Amino acid sequence: MAGDKETGLSAVMARRLESGFKGRIIAPGDLVYDATRRVWNGMVDKHPALIARCVCVEDVMRAVGCAREHGLLLSVRGGGHNVAGNAVCDGGLMIDLSAMNGIEVNVDGRTARAGGGSTWRDFDAATAAHGLATTGGIIPATGIGGLTLGGGLGWLMRKHGLSCDNLLSAEIVTADDARLTASPTERPDLFWGLRGGGGNFGVVTQLRYRLHPVRYVLGGMVIHPFAEASSILRFWRDFTTSAPDELTTMAVLLTAPDGQKALAIVVCYCGDSREGERVLAPLRAFSTPLADQISVMPYVEQQGLLEAGFPPGRMNYWKSNFLAGLSDDAIATVIASFAEVPSATSAIAFEQLGGAMSRVDVDDTAFAQRHAPFNFLAVSSWDGKEPSEANIAWTRTLWQVMQPYSAGGVYVNYLNAPEDEGAERIRSAYGAVKYEQLLALKRKYDPTNLFRMNQNIRP
Ligand SMILES: Cc1cc2nc3c(=O)[nH]c(=O)nc-3n(C[C@H](O)[C@H](O)[C@H](O)COP(=O)(O)OP(=O)(O)OC[C@H]3O[C@@H](n4cnc5c(N)ncnc54)[C@H](O)[C@@H]3O)c2cc1C
């Protein structure tokens, strides 16, 4: 019965959408339906009634109008990389932006315009051809849309700010299917909200970024035995306090391909490589690593360094928090937890923050969490054949025991599904003050909450 109703709904919607639609309407049963509804996190298995693969702004406007008029649940897929799975919905309309991935680089002006469905792979390839880059996600398959709208952490953030700090303007289709520009001079309130407020305000069809000269970096990682993780992590923590902005690092507890647990310190120095060698010397000389894979490499190679560890389709459950610091107790806590990790593909990461991203005035953007020195992220990942319960329980327990060290907030882009995290966690991602400001903006641009498949600011 429900199936009949859904089929009927799909047919009505498909007819309404198809007239003048330049992209492709994909319905259940279509050959590409399953591949298109799938997102990066294998735990997400939702079935939209219809998928609108848009190729232009007019397609997006038509799809938004159709969802509004039929009272449909609407989701927006950028790169489909969000662990929460908000890009796809059950029974509603999914707007697929993956075909809107054109990039236009203005070499002289050092800017780039990118379609809202571009990935960082698309973006980095286009800008690297000119020796230019902006802060972007560290896994190329991630969408620029979701990542930038939530903030955007990356290897260049301590030198050049977050992805959203490099956003110059955005084109957006709002709930009334209006096509608007948001920039410092046009609708500055909306522009403020788009830099940290997630996908709450509409479908962003184009993003324009500031670029920086970045051709080569001194990047890679040093890998240490797990038995030395405590002393290395303590050294790394102290080392980061005097690191220059050019250097961004991350400490990751992981299981190496040979089955041995290890600690990797992943680095990216985006300035003069000789100076980088000098800066990194103490980190490389501290204790004898199992491997030192730090070398000068093209920036795009650094961007692809960790991708093999994050294949699509695995079960993923993440839990995260910004940290007020990294005490010896906190280090001991994570090491004890990692000793018990149930899956060889799970990891615990500490991201070094600070630098340029922390010097942007906190009122300038909706992104709230500028002053924590580290972010803590439990990346729980396992094969679909393994039981999920043990992996989820391990992650939750670890997150719970790390709460005393939390700075109180969480990165909105690392949140799990809203029903798992709950309203308070979502609020803590935006911060209490900014949540109220975002709420006012939501009432202005999306009063009926058409865009609610996200870390929702509920009007
Ligand atoms: C393996 C992995 C690595 C990651 N690495 C990083 C990292 O280095 N730095 C970092 O900051 N984050 C990182 N993230 C988190 C990432 O920022 C989020 O998952 C982000 O949501 C991904 O963007 P997407 O476009 O792929 O998301 P999707 O899953 O497509 O969408 C996620 C949300 O964003 C909204 N959205 C996406 N595009 C648009 C658009 N054009 N207009 C309006 N709304 C849109 C969607 O509606 C949805 O609510 C990583 C995630 C994963 C899984």
Coordinates of C-alpha atoms and ligand atoms in Angstrom, one line a residue:
M1 CA 0.0 0.0 0.0
A2 CA 2.8 2.4 1.0
G3 CA 4.6 1.3 -2.1
D4 CA 1.6 2.2 -4.3
K5 CA 1.4 5.6 -2.6
E6 CA 5.1 6.2 -3.1
T7 CA 4.9 5.2 -6.7
G8 CA 2.0 7.5 -7.3
L9 CA 3.8 10.3 -5.6
S10 CA 6.9 9.7 -7.7
A11 CA 4.9 9.8 -10.9
V12 CA 3.2 13.1 -10.0
M13 CA 6.4 14.7 -9.0
A14 CA 8.3 13.3 -12.0
R15 CA 5.7 14.8 -14.3
R16 CA 5.8 18.2 -12.5
L17 CA 9.6 18.2 -12.6
E18 CA 10.2 16.9 -16.1
S19 CA 8.7 19.8 -18.0
G20 CA 11.7 21.9 -18.8
F21 CA 14.1 20.1 -16.5
K22 CA 17.5 19.8 -18.2
G23 CA 19.1 17.3 -15.9
R24 CA 17.9 13.8 -15.1
I25 CA 15.0 12.6 -13.0
I26 CA 15.9 9.3 -11.3
A27 CA 13.2 7.1 -9.8
P28 CA 13.2 3.8 -7.9
G29 CA 13.9 1.1 -10.4
D30 CA 16.1 3.3 -12.6
L31 CA 19.4 1.6 -13.3
V32 CA 21.4 4.4 -11.6
Y33 CA 18.9 4.9 -8.7
D34 CA 20.8 2.8 -6.1
A35 CA 24.2 4.2 -7.0
T36 CA 22.9 7.7 -6.8
R37 CA 21.0 7.4 -3.5
R38 CA 24.1 5.8 -1.8
V39 CA 26.3 8.1 0.2
W40 CA 29.8 7.7 1.6
N41 CA 28.7 6.2 5.0
G42 CA 27.5 2.6 4.4
M43 CA 25.2 2.9 7.5
V44 CA 22.9 5.3 5.6
D45 CA 20.4 3.4 3.5
K46 CA 17.6 5.7 2.6
H47 CA 15.3 5.6 -0.4
P48 CA 14.1 8.9 -1.8
A49 CA 10.9 8.8 -3.8
L50 CA 12.7 10.7 -6.6
I51 CA 16.1 12.1 -7.3
A52 CA 16.6 15.3 -9.3
R53 CA 20.1 15.4 -10.8
C54 CA 20.3 19.1 -11.6
V55 CA 22.6 20.5 -14.2
C56 CA 21.8 24.2 -13.8
V57 CA 20.3 26.8 -11.4
E58 CA 16.9 26.6 -13.2
D59 CA 16.8 22.8 -12.5
V60 CA 17.4 23.5 -8.8
M61 CA 14.7 26.2 -8.7
R62 CA 12.3 23.8 -10.3
A63 CA 13.1 21.0 -7.8
V64 CA 12.9 23.3 -4.8
G65 CA 9.5 24.6 -6.1
C66 CA 8.2 21.1 -6.6
A67 CA 9.2 20.0 -3.1
R68 CA 7.6 23.0 -1.5
E69 CA 4.4 22.8 -3.5
H70 CA 4.0 19.0 -2.8
G71 CA 5.0 19.3 0.8
L72 CA 7.8 16.9 0.3
L73 CA 10.8 16.1 2.5
L74 CA 13.8 17.6 0.6
S75 CA 17.4 16.7 0.9
V76 CA 20.5 18.2 -0.9
R77 CA 23.4 16.1 -2.0
G78 CA 26.7 17.9 -2.5
G79 CA 29.6 15.4 -2.3
G80 CA 27.5 12.9 -0.2
H81 CA 30.3 12.6 2.3
N82 CA 28.5 13.7 5.4
V83 CA 28.7 10.9 8.1
A84 CA 25.2 11.8 9.3
G85 CA 23.8 11.0 5.8
N86 CA 21.8 14.2 5.6
A87 CA 22.2 14.3 1.8
V88 CA 19.6 11.7 1.3
C89 CA 16.0 11.3 2.6
D90 CA 13.4 8.5 2.8
G91 CA 10.4 9.0 0.6
G92 CA 11.0 12.6 -0.4
L93 CA 13.0 14.4 -3.1
M94 CA 16.7 14.4 -3.2
I95 CA 18.4 17.2 -5.1
D96 CA 21.7 15.7 -6.5
L97 CA 24.2 18.5 -7.3
S98 CA 27.0 16.1 -8.5
A99 CA 26.7 17.2 -12.1
M100 CA 27.1 20.9 -11.1
N101 CA 30.8 20.7 -10.6
G102 CA 32.4 23.1 -13.1
I103 CA 35.3 25.2 -11.8
E104 CA 36.4 28.5 -13.3
V105 CA 39.7 29.9 -12.1
N106 CA 40.6 33.6 -12.4
V107 CA 44.3 33.3 -12.3
D108 CA 45.1 37.1 -12.1
G109 CA 42.4 37.8 -9.6
R110 CA 43.3 34.7 -7.6
T111 CA 39.7 33.6 -7.2
A112 CA 37.8 30.5 -8.3
R113 CA 34.1 29.9 -8.9
A114 CA 32.9 26.4 -8.3
G115 CA 29.6 24.6 -8.8
G116 CA 27.8 23.6 -5.6
G117 CA 28.2 19.9 -6.3
S118 CA 32.0 20.0 -6.8
T119 CA 34.3 17.9 -4.7
W120 CA 37.7 19.0 -3.4
R121 CA 39.2 16.7 -6.1
D122 CA 37.6 18.8 -8.8
F123 CA 38.5 22.0 -7.1
D124 CA 42.2 21.2 -6.2
A125 CA 42.8 19.9 -9.7
A126 CA 41.6 23.1 -11.4
T127 CA 43.4 25.5 -9.1
A128 CA 46.6 23.4 -8.8
A129 CA 47.0 23.8 -12.6
H130 CA 47.9 27.4 -11.8
G131 CA 49.8 26.8 -8.6
L132 CA 46.9 28.1 -6.5
A133 CA 44.8 26.6 -3.7
T134 CA 42.4 27.4 -0.9
T135 CA 41.8 25.6 2.4
G136 CA 39.8 22.5 1.6
G137 CA 39.0 19.1 3.0
I138 CA 41.7 16.5 3.3
I139 CA 39.9 13.8 1.5
P140 CA 39.4 14.6 -2.2
A141 CA 35.9 13.0 -2.5
T142 CA 34.4 15.4 0.1
G143 CA 32.0 18.0 -1.3
I144 CA 33.0 21.6 -1.2
G145 CA 29.4 22.5 -0.5
G146 CA 28.7 20.8 2.8
L147 CA 32.3 21.3 4.0
T148 CA 32.4 25.0 3.4
L149 CA 28.9 25.7 4.7
G150 CA 29.9 24.0 8.0
G151 CA 33.3 25.8 8.3
G152 CA 36.0 23.8 6.5
L153 CA 39.1 22.4 8.3
G154 CA 42.1 21.6 6.1
W155 CA 45.8 21.6 5.8
L156 CA 46.0 25.3 4.9
M157 CA 43.7 26.5 7.7
R158 CA 46.4 27.8 10.1
K159 CA 47.9 29.9 7.3
H160 CA 44.9 30.9 5.3
G161 CA 41.9 30.4 7.6
L162 CA 39.0 28.0 7.2
S163 CA 37.3 27.2 3.8
C164 CA 34.4 29.5 4.8
D165 CA 36.9 32.3 5.7
N166 CA 38.0 32.1 2.0
L167 CA 34.5 32.3 0.7
L168 CA 34.0 35.5 -1.2
S169 CA 30.4 35.0 -2.3
A170 CA 27.7 32.3 -2.9
E171 CA 24.8 31.9 -5.2
I172 CA 21.8 30.3 -3.5
V173 CA 18.3 29.1 -4.3
T174 CA 16.1 29.7 -1.3
A175 CA 12.9 28.0 -0.1
D176 CA 10.7 30.4 -2.3
D177 CA 12.8 29.2 -5.2
A178 CA 14.4 32.7 -5.5
R179 CA 17.9 32.9 -6.9
L180 CA 20.0 35.1 -4.6
T181 CA 23.6 36.2 -4.2
A182 CA 25.2 36.4 -0.7
S183 CA 28.4 38.3 -0.2
P184 CA 29.8 41.0 2.1
T185 CA 27.8 43.6 0.2
E186 CA 24.7 41.7 -1.0
R187 CA 22.6 40.2 1.8
P188 CA 25.5 40.2 4.3
D189 CA 23.3 38.6 6.9
L190 CA 22.8 35.5 4.7
F191 CA 26.5 35.5 3.8
W192 CA 27.3 35.4 7.5
G193 CA 25.0 32.5 8.1
L194 CA 26.3 30.5 5.1
R195 CA 29.8 30.5 6.7
G196 CA 29.1 28.0 9.5
G197 CA 25.3 27.6 9.5
G198 CA 25.3 24.5 7.2
G199 CA 22.7 23.8 4.5
N200 CA 19.9 25.5 6.5
F201 CA 19.2 28.4 4.2
G202 CA 18.9 26.9 0.7
V203 CA 20.7 25.1 -2.1
V204 CA 24.1 26.8 -2.8
T205 CA 24.6 26.4 -6.5
Q206 CA 27.9 28.3 -6.8
L207 CA 30.7 29.2 -4.4
R208 CA 33.5 31.8 -5.1
Y209 CA 36.7 31.5 -3.2
R210 CA 39.9 33.5 -2.6
L211 CA 43.0 31.5 -3.7
H212 CA 46.6 31.5 -2.5
P213 CA 49.8 30.6 -4.2
V214 CA 50.5 26.9 -3.0
R215 CA 52.3 24.6 -5.4
Y216 CA 54.4 22.4 -3.2
V217 CA 54.3 21.6 0.5
L218 CA 56.5 19.7 2.9
G219 CA 54.1 17.0 3.8
G220 CA 53.6 13.4 4.8
M221 CA 53.8 11.6 8.1
V222 CA 56.0 10.0 10.7
I223 CA 54.8 6.8 12.2
H224 CA 55.7 5.6 15.7
P225 CA 55.0 2.3 17.5
F226 CA 51.8 2.3 19.7
A227 CA 54.0 1.5 22.7
E228 CA 55.5 5.0 22.5
A229 CA 52.2 6.8 21.8
S230 CA 52.0 8.4 25.2
S231 CA 55.4 10.2 25.0
I232 CA 55.0 11.1 21.4
L233 CA 51.6 12.6 21.9
R234 CA 52.9 14.6 24.8
F235 CA 55.8 15.8 22.7
W236 CA 53.5 16.6 19.8
R237 CA 51.1 18.6 22.0
D238 CA 54.0 20.8 23.3
F239 CA 55.5 21.1 19.8
T240 CA 52.3 22.5 18.4
T241 CA 52.2 25.4 20.8
S242 CA 55.1 27.1 19.0
A243 CA 54.3 25.9 15.5
P244 CA 54.2 28.7 12.8
D245 CA 51.0 29.2 10.8
E246 CA 52.5 27.5 7.8
L247 CA 52.4 24.2 9.7
T248 CA 49.3 22.2 10.3
T249 CA 49.5 18.7 11.9
M250 CA 47.3 15.9 13.0
A251 CA 48.0 13.0 15.4
V252 CA 46.2 9.8 14.5
L253 CA 46.1 6.5 16.4
L254 CA 45.5 3.8 13.8
T255 CA 46.1 0.2 12.9
A256 CA 48.7 -0.2 10.2
P257 CA 48.2 -2.6 7.3
D258 CA 50.4 -5.2 9.1
G259 CA 47.9 -5.3 12.0
Q260 CA 50.1 -3.3 14.4
K261 CA 48.7 -0.4 16.2
A262 CA 50.6 2.8 15.7
L263 CA 50.6 6.6 16.1
A264 CA 51.0 8.7 12.9
I265 CA 51.8 12.4 13.0
V266 CA 50.6 13.8 9.7
V267 CA 52.0 17.2 8.7
C268 CA 51.7 19.8 6.1
Y269 CA 54.1 22.8 5.9
C270 CA 52.9 25.3 3.2
G271 CA 55.8 27.7 3.2
D272 CA 59.4 27.7 2.1
S273 CA 60.5 24.0 2.3
R274 CA 64.0 24.7 3.8
E275 CA 62.4 26.6 6.6
G276 CA 59.9 23.8 6.9
E277 CA 62.7 21.2 7.3
R278 CA 64.1 23.3 10.1
V279 CA 60.7 23.7 11.8
L280 CA 59.9 19.9 11.5
A281 CA 63.4 18.7 12.6
P282 CA 62.6 18.3 16.3
L283 CA 59.4 16.4 15.5
R284 CA 61.3 14.1 13.2
A285 CA 64.2 13.6 15.6
F286 CA 62.1 12.9 18.7
S287 CA 62.4 9.2 19.2
T288 CA 63.0 6.9 16.3
P289 CA 59.9 6.5 14.1
L290 CA 59.0 3.2 12.4
A291 CA 58.9 5.3 9.2
D292 CA 59.5 8.9 8.2
Q293 CA 57.6 9.7 5.0
I294 CA 57.9 13.4 5.1
S295 CA 59.0 15.0 1.8
V296 CA 58.4 17.9 -0.5
M297 CA 55.4 17.0 -2.7
P298 CA 52.7 18.8 -4.8
Y299 CA 49.9 20.1 -2.7
V300 CA 47.4 17.8 -4.5
E301 CA 49.5 14.8 -3.5
Q302 CA 49.2 15.9 0.2
Q303 CA 45.5 16.3 -0.3
G304 CA 45.2 12.6 -1.5
L305 CA 47.5 11.2 1.2
L306 CA 44.8 9.8 3.5
E307 CA 42.1 9.0 1.0
A308 CA 42.8 5.2 0.8
G309 CA 41.9 5.0 4.5
F310 CA 38.4 6.4 3.9
P311 CA 36.8 4.2 1.2
P312 CA 33.1 4.7 0.5
G313 CA 30.6 2.1 1.8
R314 CA 32.1 1.1 5.1
M315 CA 30.0 1.5 8.2
N316 CA 30.9 4.7 10.0
Y317 CA 30.0 6.2 13.4
W318 CA 31.9 9.3 14.5
K319 CA 32.0 11.1 17.7
S320 CA 33.8 14.4 18.2
N321 CA 34.4 17.4 20.4
F322 CA 36.7 20.4 20.4
L323 CA 39.2 20.1 23.3
A324 CA 40.2 22.8 25.8
G325 CA 43.7 21.3 25.8
L326 CA 45.4 17.9 25.7
S327 CA 46.4 16.9 29.2
D328 CA 48.4 13.9 30.2
D329 CA 45.3 12.4 31.6
A330 CA 43.4 12.9 28.3
I331 CA 46.3 11.2 26.4
A332 CA 46.3 8.3 28.8
T333 CA 42.5 8.0 28.4
V334 CA 42.6 7.7 24.6
I335 CA 45.5 5.3 24.6
A336 CA 43.7 3.0 27.0
S337 CA 40.6 3.2 24.8
F338 CA 42.5 2.6 21.6
A339 CA 44.1 -0.5 23.0
E340 CA 40.5 -2.0 23.1
V341 CA 39.4 -0.7 19.7
P342 CA 37.1 -3.4 18.1
S343 CA 37.9 -2.6 14.4
A344 CA 41.2 -2.4 12.6
T345 CA 39.9 0.4 10.4
S346 CA 38.9 2.7 13.3
A347 CA 41.1 5.6 14.3
I348 CA 41.3 8.4 16.9
A349 CA 42.5 11.8 15.5
F350 CA 43.6 15.0 17.1
E351 CA 43.5 17.9 14.8
Q352 CA 45.8 20.9 15.5
L353 CA 43.8 24.1 15.2
G354 CA 44.8 27.8 15.8
G355 CA 46.7 30.1 13.6
A356 CA 44.8 32.2 11.0
M357 CA 41.5 30.5 11.7
S358 CA 41.6 31.6 15.3
R359 CA 42.4 35.2 14.5
V360 CA 39.2 35.8 12.5
D361 CA 36.8 37.8 14.6
V362 CA 34.4 35.4 16.2
D363 CA 31.4 37.6 15.1
D364 CA 32.4 37.7 11.5
T365 CA 31.0 34.3 10.6
A366 CA 28.4 31.8 11.9
F367 CA 31.3 29.4 12.6
A368 CA 31.5 29.5 16.4
Q369 CA 34.5 27.4 17.5
R370 CA 37.6 29.4 16.7
H371 CA 39.6 29.2 19.9
A372 CA 40.0 25.6 20.8
P373 CA 43.6 24.4 20.3
F374 CA 42.6 20.8 19.2
N375 CA 39.7 18.9 17.8
F376 CA 39.2 15.3 19.0
L377 CA 37.6 12.9 16.6
A378 CA 36.8 9.2 17.1
V379 CA 36.4 7.8 13.6
S380 CA 34.8 4.4 14.1
S381 CA 34.6 2.4 10.9
W382 CA 34.0 -1.3 10.2
D383 CA 33.0 -3.7 7.5
G384 CA 29.3 -4.3 7.1
K385 CA 29.7 -8.0 8.1
E386 CA 31.0 -7.0 11.5
P387 CA 28.4 -6.3 14.3
S388 CA 27.8 -2.6 14.6
E389 CA 26.8 -2.6 18.3
A390 CA 30.4 -3.2 19.6
N391 CA 31.8 -0.5 17.4
I392 CA 29.2 2.1 18.3
A393 CA 29.4 1.2 22.0
W394 CA 33.2 1.6 21.9
T395 CA 32.9 5.0 20.3
R396 CA 30.3 6.3 22.7
T397 CA 32.3 5.1 25.7
L398 CA 35.4 6.8 24.4
W399 CA 33.5 10.0 23.8
Q400 CA 32.0 9.9 27.2
V401 CA 35.3 9.5 29.0
M402 CA 36.8 12.3 27.0
Q403 CA 34.0 14.7 28.1
P404 CA 36.0 16.2 31.0
Y405 CA 38.5 17.5 28.5
S406 CA 36.0 19.0 26.0
A407 CA 35.9 22.7 25.2
G408 CA 32.1 22.3 25.1
G409 CA 31.5 22.5 21.4
V410 CA 31.5 20.2 18.5
Y411 CA 32.3 20.7 14.8
V412 CA 28.9 20.7 13.0
N413 CA 30.3 18.7 10.1
Y414 CA 31.4 15.8 12.3
L415 CA 28.0 15.3 13.9
N416 CA 26.2 12.0 13.5
A417 CA 22.6 11.8 12.4
P418 CA 20.4 14.4 14.3
E419 CA 18.3 11.6 15.9
D420 CA 21.5 10.1 17.3
E421 CA 23.1 13.4 18.5
G422 CA 20.0 15.2 19.8
A423 CA 19.0 18.9 19.8
E424 CA 21.5 19.9 22.5
R425 CA 24.5 18.6 20.6
I426 CA 23.4 20.4 17.5
R427 CA 22.9 23.6 19.5
S428 CA 26.4 23.2 21.0
A429 CA 27.8 23.0 17.4
Y430 CA 26.5 26.4 16.6
G431 CA 27.0 27.8 20.2
A432 CA 24.1 29.2 22.2
V433 CA 24.5 32.8 21.0
K434 CA 25.0 32.1 17.4
Y435 CA 22.2 29.6 17.5
E436 CA 19.8 32.4 18.3
Q437 CA 21.2 34.6 15.5
L438 CA 20.9 31.7 13.1
L439 CA 17.4 31.1 14.2
A440 CA 16.4 34.7 13.3
L441 CA 18.1 34.2 9.9
K442 CA 16.3 30.9 9.4
R443 CA 12.9 32.6 10.1
K444 CA 13.8 35.1 7.4
Y445 CA 15.0 32.8 4.7
D446 CA 13.3 29.5 5.4
P447 CA 10.4 30.0 7.8
T448 CA 8.7 26.8 6.9
N449 CA 11.9 24.7 7.4
L450 CA 11.9 23.3 3.9
F451 CA 15.6 22.7 4.3
R452 CA 15.6 20.5 7.4
M453 CA 17.7 17.5 6.3
N454 CA 20.8 19.0 8.0
Q455 CA 22.0 19.8 11.5
N456 CA 18.8 21.7 11.7
I457 CA 18.1 25.2 13.1
R458 CA 14.4 24.7 13.7
P459 CA 12.3 27.9 13.2
Ligands
LIG1 C1 36.2 10.8 5.2 C2 35.8 12.2 5.6 C3 36.7 13.2 5.6 C4 36.4 14.5 6.0 N1 37.4 15.5 6.1 C5 37.0 16.7 6.4 C6 38.0 17.8 6.4 O1 39.2 17.5 6.1 N2 37.6 19.0 6.8 C7 36.3 19.3 7.2 O2 36.1 20.4 7.5 N3 35.4 18.3 7.2 C8 35.7 17.1 6.8 N4 34.7 16.1 6.7 C9 33.4 16.5 7.1 C10 32.7 17.2 6.0 O3 32.9 18.5 6.0 C11 31.2 16.9 6.0 O4 30.9 15.6 5.9 C12 30.5 17.7 4.9 O5 29.1 17.7 5.1 C13 30.7 17.0 3.5 O6 30.2 17.8 2.5 P1 29.4 17.1 1.3 O7 29.0 18.2 0.3 O8 30.2 16.0 0.8 O9 28.2 16.6 2.1 P2 26.8 15.9 1.7 O10 26.7 14.6 2.4 O11 26.5 16.0 0.3 O12 25.8 17.0 2.5 C14 25.9 17.2 3.9 C15 25.1 18.4 4.3 O13 25.5 19.6 3.6 C16 24.4 20.1 2.8 N5 25.0 20.5 1.5 C17 25.9 20.0 0.8 N6 26.1 20.7 -0.3 C18 25.3 21.7 -0.3 C19 25.0 22.8 -1.2 N7 25.7 22.9 -2.3 N8 24.0 23.6 -0.8 C20 23.3 23.5 0.3 N9 23.6 22.5 1.2 C21 24.5 21.6 0.9 C22 23.5 18.9 2.6 O14 22.2 19.3 2.4 C23 23.6 18.2 3.9 O15 22.8 18.7 4.9 C24 35.1 14.8 6.3 C25 34.1 13.8 6.3 C26 34.4 12.5 5.9 C27 33.4 11.5 5.8

